[in-house]
Amino acid sequence: MKKRILYILTVILVLFNSACTDLDETVYSELSSDTYITNSDQLNSVYMNMYAAVIALRDRDRFTLQELPADQFAWAQKGSDGYDGGKWIQLHYHTWNSEHGNIEKVWEKLYYPAAVCNYNLNLLSSIDYTNYGLTNELKEQHLAEAIILRSILYSDILDMWGNIVVPQELSTDLPQQKTVEEAFNTIVSNVEDNYAKLPKADGGDGTFGQVNQATAQMILARLYLNAESYGLEAMYNKCKTVCQNIINGEYGSYSLADTWYAPFDYDNNYCAENIFGVNTDRTHYGNYTKTMYHNFNHKNNGTYFDFSDSGNNGMHLQPSRDPEGGLYDFEFPLGLPYERFDDNDLRKDLPDPTQVGGGGMFLKGVLVSPVTGDTVMGRKEYSNIPIKFVDQVARFSEADSSEFGTLESTMTKGEECSGVRWVKYQMYPESEEDKYFEANFVHMRLAEVYYMLAECKMRLGESGYADLVNEVKERNYADGDFTPYTDATLTEEEFVCDHGREFLGEFMRRRVLIRFGYFNTGVWWDKSDASAETRQWFPIPETAIGANPNLKQNAGY
């Protein structure tokens, strides 16, 4: 059996290595499912391959496209580290082109699992489940799961590229490119036609890695919320209805967690707030927590948490302060991601790996491990001395304090201590085997539904949107420290700012800035020039156009 399953997966890998450029090439058509599926266990293994493939949703490269062109994160060059061919600088300055490596990678990485879903649709639709002691009702559910998983992927591709292909099956014919509206309508129809075939699930039941009715409805809510920013008619009323139904439990019972960290903790697959995610803990498929730790943290930051894994000293928060320590004066609500957090906000603290959910989510200053008492030391500019992480970017090691006012603060002028480091997913010592890098990747959670509903109400001129935000926000403060919003104090600008705090690093900031009109014209750290409106879409990779002549490049490229 293992040999047969391995053969199936090998076929899929061959198929989709080609599918990265030729989305519909097929090599399985000469095979009969009876050749390698002889029992329900083998059928289930084939069915599960699409869930293994959607690990792409937590991919670092996808993070870089959705977050680095916005106003909260950067990947500044730090001496000899982080230049990487200038690709992070291009994302920051909005100067990417159709040959940008990460743009090509994300296109491929998202279409790959979409093609796996189409493979499952082709294969499973030809199987009589009753031959394996299973019901055809389960077959319909499995097919619907493939379509909903594919819809998650297509909606993400739509969000980044606009005019895309949305193949509905595997075929030897090259897929035709769709307009934004055509692709949008196709995805919506796919979800509407299939969501009822999925089970309802309850948050915290451990099944958040499997798509369900609430997952499908969140796809619709996100599409409806962004429709106007895609150039389509506004659909805020539709989004409002879907969000209210999710909150009311029409598609399953979910509830907000009592703490800010529970959705991101080691046992977050049992968090009642989380609607859908990818099992990427230490024993499933890959490890999102470790991947993002590596990409944000200094090589020695493991000392703070008492584990041996090292970082690559890459991404960090954009600085809130200039080299002299003064706050930047960017137009509210843009930039200053660390300083936009209230000092009483529990998330602004250092993490505390000695207790579950301990502390906040930022590493700043000189780091002394609460586990061992050891101090994090520098390796390059501050070799073998305590390193102090600062909410600034500049080459401080090359000047004395009297010269800080003359230092440049740009994407090429960082050093190993530059930038506050983000640790949203909870970290524990290596000795805590049941917690160490065990958090799963969260793609959809109920808090987002509250914010989407609040935004719709705000845009529609209705009341009560502040109460929705307050329900989520109150948990971020100790008793007595929280000052709730009113509809009057929760202005559009404050909403954008608070949305940035709540969903920091959750692959949302680029689209939020586009939706509120800041992305192309906004000014934040080391970005003072407006970019073309066409930059709201990424260019279709040249490799994809070369493989499929039906693809035409997006305007502006």
XYZ file of C-alpha atoms in Angstrom:
557
model
C 0.000 0.000 0.000
C 2.777 2.439 0.914
C 4.384 1.900 -2.492
C 1.102 2.679 -4.227
C 0.536 5.833 -2.164
C 4.111 6.917 -2.865
C 3.469 6.368 -6.571
C 0.347 8.532 -6.429
C 2.208 11.350 -4.699
C 5.090 11.065 -7.159
C 2.647 11.439 -10.041
C 1.190 14.525 -8.380
C 4.630 16.065 -7.863
C 5.593 15.466 -11.482
C 2.283 16.883 -12.616
C 2.509 20.033 -10.565
C 6.152 20.768 -11.082
C 4.914 21.237 -14.635
C 1.769 22.944 -13.403
C 3.791 25.797 -11.978
C 4.113 27.061 -15.540
C 1.605 24.954 -17.483
C -1.349 24.824 -15.149
C -3.341 22.150 -16.897
C -0.774 19.650 -18.127
C -1.852 16.163 -17.062
C 0.009 12.890 -16.760
C -2.501 10.808 -14.848
C -5.056 10.338 -17.608
C -3.593 6.985 -18.629
C -4.021 5.654 -15.085
C -7.142 4.043 -13.688
C -8.023 4.796 -10.071
C -8.568 1.056 -9.615
C -4.871 0.574 -10.366
C -3.737 2.124 -7.118
C -6.824 2.649 -4.910
C -7.897 -0.678 -3.473
C -9.274 0.343 -0.066
C -10.657 3.289 1.872
C -7.309 4.062 3.534
C -5.674 4.612 0.152
C -8.605 6.709 -1.016
C -8.307 8.839 2.117
C -4.584 9.329 1.481
C -5.338 10.684 -1.978
C -8.043 12.934 -0.539
C -5.650 14.292 2.100
C -2.925 15.271 -0.356
C -4.735 18.544 -1.095
C -4.555 19.494 2.582
C -0.836 18.803 2.606
C -0.455 21.032 -0.458
C -2.171 24.091 1.029
C 0.808 24.591 3.314
C 1.544 27.271 0.706
C -0.884 29.547 2.547
C 1.632 29.985 5.360
C 4.568 30.505 3.017
C 7.108 33.181 3.867
C 7.159 34.459 0.295
C 3.402 35.042 0.424
C 3.973 37.017 3.638
C 6.560 39.193 1.897
C 4.150 40.123 -0.920
C 1.247 40.951 1.387
C 3.204 42.770 4.098
C 6.535 44.206 2.883
C 4.997 46.642 0.346
C 2.920 48.151 3.171
C 3.726 50.331 6.183
C 4.421 47.921 9.053
C 7.266 45.564 8.106
C 10.562 45.861 6.292
C 13.561 43.694 5.459
C 16.357 46.249 5.589
C 19.878 45.384 4.533
C 21.993 44.872 7.654
C 25.571 45.192 6.598
C 26.385 42.009 4.703
C 22.981 40.491 5.523
C 19.639 40.982 3.858
C 20.373 42.571 0.501
C 19.384 39.381 -1.345
C 19.610 40.872 -4.809
C 17.584 43.907 -3.791
C 14.245 42.057 -3.854
C 13.129 43.269 -0.414
C 14.072 46.830 -1.335
C 11.997 46.576 -4.517
C 8.954 45.428 -2.557
C 9.375 48.302 -0.114
C 9.729 50.972 -2.795
C 7.072 49.456 -5.099
C 9.643 49.051 -7.865
C 9.144 45.334 -8.511
C 8.830 43.992 -12.052
C 7.546 40.850 -13.726
C 10.819 39.008 -13.078
C 10.820 39.513 -9.304
C 11.706 36.168 -7.752
C 9.184 36.231 -4.919
C 6.316 37.236 -7.188
C 7.104 34.253 -9.395
C 7.429 31.932 -6.397
C 4.104 32.891 -4.857
C 2.291 32.525 -8.191
C 3.695 29.015 -8.491
C 3.203 28.069 -4.853
C -0.480 29.025 -4.872
C -1.328 27.486 -8.243
C 0.368 24.240 -7.263
C -2.113 23.305 -4.495
C -4.975 24.611 -6.647
C -3.910 22.093 -9.275
C -3.740 19.384 -6.593
C -7.365 20.219 -5.758
C -8.291 19.888 -9.434
C -6.450 16.583 -9.548
C -8.575 15.357 -6.646
C -11.736 16.590 -8.338
C -10.917 14.675 -11.499
C -9.854 11.546 -9.697
C -12.405 11.315 -6.880
C -15.344 12.164 -9.116
C -14.637 8.949 -11.067
C -14.718 6.743 -7.986
C -17.740 4.918 -6.616
C -17.277 5.363 -2.876
C -19.663 2.516 -2.090
C -17.061 0.099 -3.455
C -14.923 1.042 -0.457
C -17.650 0.940 2.169
C -18.125 4.705 2.037
C -21.160 6.782 1.149
C -21.610 8.903 -1.930
C -22.641 11.687 0.458
C -19.066 11.610 1.765
C -17.862 11.711 -1.823
C -19.862 14.894 -2.411
C -18.341 16.371 0.731
C -14.805 15.508 -0.406
C -15.409 17.091 -3.804
C -16.825 20.188 -2.127
C -13.767 20.388 0.139
C -11.521 20.377 -2.921
C -13.536 23.197 -4.483
C -13.516 25.297 -1.302
C -9.789 24.784 -0.745
C -9.210 25.770 -4.359
C -11.425 28.829 -3.825
C -9.258 29.950 -0.905
C -6.233 29.763 -3.185
C -7.899 31.397 -6.182
C -9.228 34.242 -4.036
C -5.700 34.891 -2.764
C -4.319 34.822 -6.314
C -7.117 37.165 -7.408
C -6.235 39.548 -4.581
C -2.648 39.848 -5.788
C -2.912 39.585 -9.579
C -6.469 40.477 -10.575
C -6.686 39.103 -14.112
C -5.992 35.438 -13.567
C -6.798 31.932 -14.735
C -9.203 29.899 -12.601
C -9.083 26.354 -14.042
C -12.062 24.281 -12.966
C -10.511 20.946 -13.891
C -7.315 19.413 -15.160
C -7.137 19.539 -18.916
C -4.631 19.458 -21.733
C -6.029 22.815 -22.896
C -4.303 25.928 -21.604
C -6.697 27.908 -19.392
C -8.074 31.227 -20.585
C -7.361 34.372 -18.615
C -10.324 35.915 -16.805
C -11.004 39.530 -16.014
C -11.152 40.486 -12.356
C -14.945 40.397 -12.482
C -15.068 37.032 -14.238
C -12.615 35.461 -11.806
C -14.454 36.987 -8.851
C -17.812 35.658 -10.033
C -16.380 32.198 -10.722
C -14.992 31.898 -7.207
C -18.214 33.181 -5.647
C -20.285 30.701 -7.663
C -17.996 27.832 -6.691
C -18.422 28.656 -3.008
C -22.159 29.289 -3.131
C -22.789 26.040 -5.016
C -20.772 23.858 -2.653
C -20.618 25.244 0.887
C -23.775 23.441 2.052
C -22.158 20.079 1.260
C -19.550 20.773 3.933
C -19.980 19.996 7.621
C -20.599 22.621 10.231
C -17.879 22.646 12.849
C -17.479 24.219 16.248
C -14.451 26.288 17.114
C -12.117 24.408 19.415
C -13.127 20.939 18.253
C -9.673 20.330 16.752
C -10.840 20.276 13.123
C -9.759 23.778 12.139
C -7.398 22.259 9.574
C -10.394 21.013 7.574
C -12.573 23.374 5.555
C -16.167 23.683 6.682
C -19.188 25.915 6.104
C -17.741 28.830 8.103
C -14.502 28.616 6.105
C -16.463 28.878 2.874
C -18.484 31.834 4.124
C -15.318 33.671 5.138
C -14.106 33.375 1.552
C -17.283 35.150 0.467
C -17.012 37.787 3.195
C -13.445 38.650 2.181
C -14.384 38.833 -1.490
C -17.423 41.030 -0.830
C -15.436 43.337 1.463
C -12.756 43.881 -1.176
C -15.020 43.995 -4.229
C -14.987 47.788 -4.545
C -11.195 47.912 -4.259
C -11.063 45.352 -7.080
C -12.913 47.820 -9.309
C -16.278 46.061 -8.957
C -19.531 47.286 -7.449
C -19.481 47.732 -3.684
C -20.825 44.695 -1.828
C -20.702 45.816 1.808
C -24.295 44.785 2.484
C -23.529 41.265 1.292
C -20.399 41.151 3.426
C -22.332 42.425 6.438
C -24.954 39.695 6.101
C -22.375 36.916 5.824
C -20.379 38.209 8.802
C -23.454 38.541 10.993
C -24.495 35.005 10.116
C -21.042 33.662 11.046
C -21.137 35.494 14.383
C -24.665 34.213 15.016
C -23.429 30.638 14.613
C -25.332 29.826 11.445
C -22.326 27.952 10.030
C -20.898 26.592 13.269
C -20.280 27.810 16.792
C -17.230 30.044 17.280
C -16.320 32.499 20.017
C -13.638 35.078 20.678
C -10.793 33.853 22.851
C -10.356 35.406 26.288
C -6.773 36.449 25.540
C -4.985 37.955 22.557
C -2.473 35.120 22.391
C -4.762 32.059 22.495
C -5.275 31.991 18.683
C -1.487 31.796 18.277
C -0.471 29.504 21.126
C 0.874 25.961 21.035
C -2.624 24.439 21.246
C -4.313 26.872 18.867
C -5.966 24.103 16.862
C -8.299 23.889 19.878
C -8.930 27.631 20.108
C -12.639 28.409 19.636
C -11.776 31.610 17.750
C -9.890 29.918 14.933
C -12.030 28.990 11.935
C -9.457 27.629 9.498
C -5.739 27.117 9.467
C -2.973 24.809 8.331
C -1.491 22.153 10.580
C 2.115 23.272 10.520
C 3.308 22.312 13.952
C 6.464 20.326 14.536
C 4.864 17.050 13.447
C 2.672 18.135 10.516
C 3.958 19.072 7.041
C 6.167 21.996 8.051
C 6.579 24.525 10.784
C 5.193 28.036 10.329
C 6.239 29.173 13.796
C 9.840 28.172 13.183
C 9.836 29.594 9.650
C 8.686 33.034 10.796
C 10.970 32.947 13.824
C 13.929 32.364 11.512
C 12.939 35.145 9.167
C 12.455 37.784 11.857
C 14.985 37.011 14.515
C 18.651 37.601 15.104
C 20.862 34.537 14.977
C 21.303 34.598 18.754
C 17.719 35.308 19.825
C 17.208 31.639 20.639
C 19.149 32.457 23.802
C 16.175 34.491 25.017
C 13.739 31.585 24.606
C 16.262 28.899 25.609
C 16.337 26.975 22.367
C 19.050 26.232 19.830
C 17.324 27.348 16.616
C 18.812 30.486 15.137
C 17.302 33.233 13.014
C 18.562 34.814 9.819
C 18.169 38.409 11.051
C 15.759 39.358 8.283
C 12.419 41.119 8.717
C 11.490 43.575 11.452
C 8.977 46.283 12.208
C 9.480 49.492 10.280
C 11.080 51.987 12.668
C 8.946 54.443 14.587
C 11.930 56.640 15.453
C 14.649 58.449 13.563
C 18.362 57.952 14.389
C 18.196 60.648 17.073
C 15.266 58.941 18.769
C 12.518 61.286 17.663
C 9.167 59.927 16.526
C 8.519 60.116 12.819
C 5.624 62.357 11.882
C 3.867 60.293 9.225
C 0.228 60.961 8.431
C -1.968 59.060 10.850
C -2.674 56.100 10.637
C 0.409 55.096 8.625
C 3.740 53.789 9.840
C 5.110 53.746 13.409
C 3.875 50.167 13.940
C 5.413 49.692 17.396
C 4.547 53.120 18.740
C 0.967 52.884 17.481
C 0.456 50.385 20.327
C -0.688 51.944 23.599
C 1.797 51.479 26.430
C -0.924 49.680 28.424
C -1.561 47.231 25.599
C -0.443 43.817 26.822
C 0.820 42.925 23.356
C 3.506 45.624 23.531
C 5.481 43.764 26.188
C 8.328 41.308 25.781
C 7.289 37.662 25.407
C 7.684 35.508 28.504
C 8.520 31.921 27.520
C 8.333 30.748 31.130
C 4.533 30.796 31.163
C 1.733 29.943 28.752
C 0.848 33.030 26.750
C 3.253 35.048 28.817
C 3.882 38.681 27.927
C 3.605 40.339 24.554
C 4.856 39.895 21.014
C 7.826 42.231 20.543
C 11.540 41.818 21.174
C 13.098 45.197 21.939
C 16.049 46.437 23.976
C 18.697 44.262 25.617
C 17.267 40.753 25.882
C 17.889 38.781 29.074
C 16.337 35.318 29.045
C 13.618 34.865 31.677
C 14.411 31.136 31.470
C 18.177 31.076 32.033
C 19.205 34.650 32.817
C 21.566 34.642 29.815
C 21.883 37.783 27.689
C 21.537 37.795 23.905
C 24.878 38.797 22.420
C 25.728 40.359 19.086
C 27.614 38.610 16.306
C 28.639 41.265 13.817
C 28.629 44.996 14.495
C 28.175 44.237 18.208
C 30.150 41.001 18.360
C 30.296 39.402 21.814
C 28.611 42.280 23.599
C 24.933 42.530 24.624
C 22.900 43.526 21.606
C 20.158 46.122 22.027
C 17.311 45.927 19.528
C 16.068 49.405 18.711
C 12.974 50.842 17.065
C 15.298 52.513 14.578
C 17.271 51.702 11.447
C 20.721 53.268 11.041
C 24.413 52.389 11.127
C 24.928 53.416 14.759
C 28.073 51.291 15.001
C 29.806 53.641 12.562
C 29.174 56.856 14.507
C 29.222 58.246 18.028
C 26.120 59.738 19.637
C 26.978 63.270 18.495
C 26.709 62.116 14.883
C 23.351 60.300 15.058
C 21.581 63.281 13.527
C 23.599 62.856 10.335
C 22.956 59.132 9.960
C 20.742 57.897 7.157
C 17.758 55.707 7.942
C 16.994 53.768 4.787
C 16.477 50.234 3.534
C 20.230 49.837 2.938
C 21.488 51.335 6.210
C 20.542 48.758 8.831
C 22.695 46.697 11.156
C 22.180 43.613 13.278
C 20.271 45.449 16.030
C 17.932 47.294 13.646
C 14.213 47.039 14.219
C 11.817 45.631 16.761
C 11.307 41.901 16.184
C 7.812 40.409 15.897
C 6.936 37.208 17.799
C 3.150 36.803 17.553
C 3.096 33.018 17.574
C 4.054 31.924 21.070
C 7.575 30.623 21.728
C 8.655 28.196 24.423
C 11.953 26.647 25.544
C 13.178 23.590 23.706
C 12.706 21.577 26.887
C 8.933 22.175 26.676
C 8.474 19.462 24.058
C 4.679 19.731 24.011
C 4.855 23.472 23.278
C 8.154 24.117 21.484
C 7.317 25.368 17.950
C 3.924 23.638 18.173
C 1.593 26.471 17.088
C -0.321 25.946 13.842
C -0.791 28.582 11.141
C -4.057 30.522 11.415
C -5.624 31.640 8.152
C -9.101 32.651 9.342
C -10.316 33.616 12.801
C -13.485 35.077 14.230
C -11.863 38.379 15.215
C -11.523 39.181 11.521
C -15.261 38.652 11.092
C -15.932 41.227 13.821
C -13.662 43.751 12.110
C -15.143 43.060 8.682
C -18.650 43.580 10.054
C -17.542 46.777 11.804
C -15.999 48.107 8.592
C -19.157 47.369 6.615
C -21.327 49.152 9.171
C -18.966 52.120 9.149
C -18.980 52.360 5.364
C -22.774 51.988 5.220
C -23.321 54.766 7.764
C -24.788 52.426 10.372
C -24.220 52.539 14.124
C -22.696 50.002 16.476
C -19.412 49.347 14.699
C -17.314 50.516 17.637
C -18.933 47.924 19.905
C -17.775 45.159 17.578
C -14.174 46.340 17.691
C -14.355 46.780 21.467
C -15.413 43.155 21.897
C -12.111 42.075 20.378
C -9.907 44.850 21.695
C -10.785 44.682 25.408
C -8.816 41.480 25.945
C -5.597 43.288 25.028
C -5.651 45.243 28.314
C -5.558 44.511 32.025
C -8.682 45.310 33.984
C -9.197 49.051 34.258
C -6.754 49.957 31.468
C -9.113 49.695 28.502
C -10.866 52.765 27.139
C -13.574 51.594 24.728
C -14.236 53.271 21.416
C -17.467 54.983 20.574
C -18.725 55.366 17.028
C -17.531 58.980 17.244
C -13.989 58.164 18.388
C -13.536 55.193 16.063
C -12.878 57.268 12.961
C -11.928 55.692 9.657
C -8.285 56.556 10.311
C -8.383 55.063 13.812
C -10.011 51.941 12.412
C -7.165 51.487 9.908
C -4.671 51.970 12.733
C -6.375 49.546 15.091
C -6.887 46.992 12.322
C -3.136 47.130 11.818
C -2.549 46.396 15.482
C -5.013 43.513 15.712
C -3.920 41.774 12.512
C -0.245 42.682 12.541
C 1.579 40.169 10.366
C -1.542 38.256 9.293
C -1.089 38.818 5.539
C -3.677 41.640 5.416
C -2.005 45.039 5.517
C -1.403 45.529 1.786
C -5.080 45.062 0.912
C -6.280 47.171 3.858
C -4.179 50.092 2.622
C -5.525 49.585 -0.897
C -9.098 49.417 0.369
C -8.752 52.700 2.259
C -6.801 54.500 -0.451
C -3.369 54.682 1.216
C -1.339 52.069 -0.614
C -0.190 54.067 -3.626
C -0.174 57.569 -2.156
C 0.694 56.971 1.497
C 4.017 57.996 3.039
C 5.787 55.859 5.629
C 9.358 55.069 6.628
C 11.745 55.399 3.689
C 8.854 55.687 1.250
C 8.051 59.259 0.353
C 7.037 58.834 -3.287
C 3.632 57.829 -4.560
C 3.468 54.787 -6.805
C 1.238 54.141 -9.786
C -2.318 53.039 -9.068
C -1.648 49.939 -11.160
C 0.717 48.767 -8.391
C -2.275 47.440 -6.494
C -1.789 44.388 -8.738
C 1.422 42.443 -9.065
C 2.727 41.643 -12.540
C 2.051 38.194 -13.918
C 5.430 36.407 -13.920
C 7.173 36.254 -17.272
C 7.626 32.506 -16.831
C 3.852 32.045 -16.597
C 3.226 34.169 -19.688
C 5.880 32.237 -21.575
C 4.178 28.949 -20.711
C 0.633 30.106 -21.432
C 0.173 32.562 -24.330
C -3.421 33.145 -23.180
C -2.045 35.260 -20.328
C -1.710 38.994 -20.925
C 0.332 41.200 -18.633
C -1.372 43.502 -16.134
C -1.445 47.212 -16.959
C 1.599 49.190 -15.876
C 4.115 46.410 -16.462
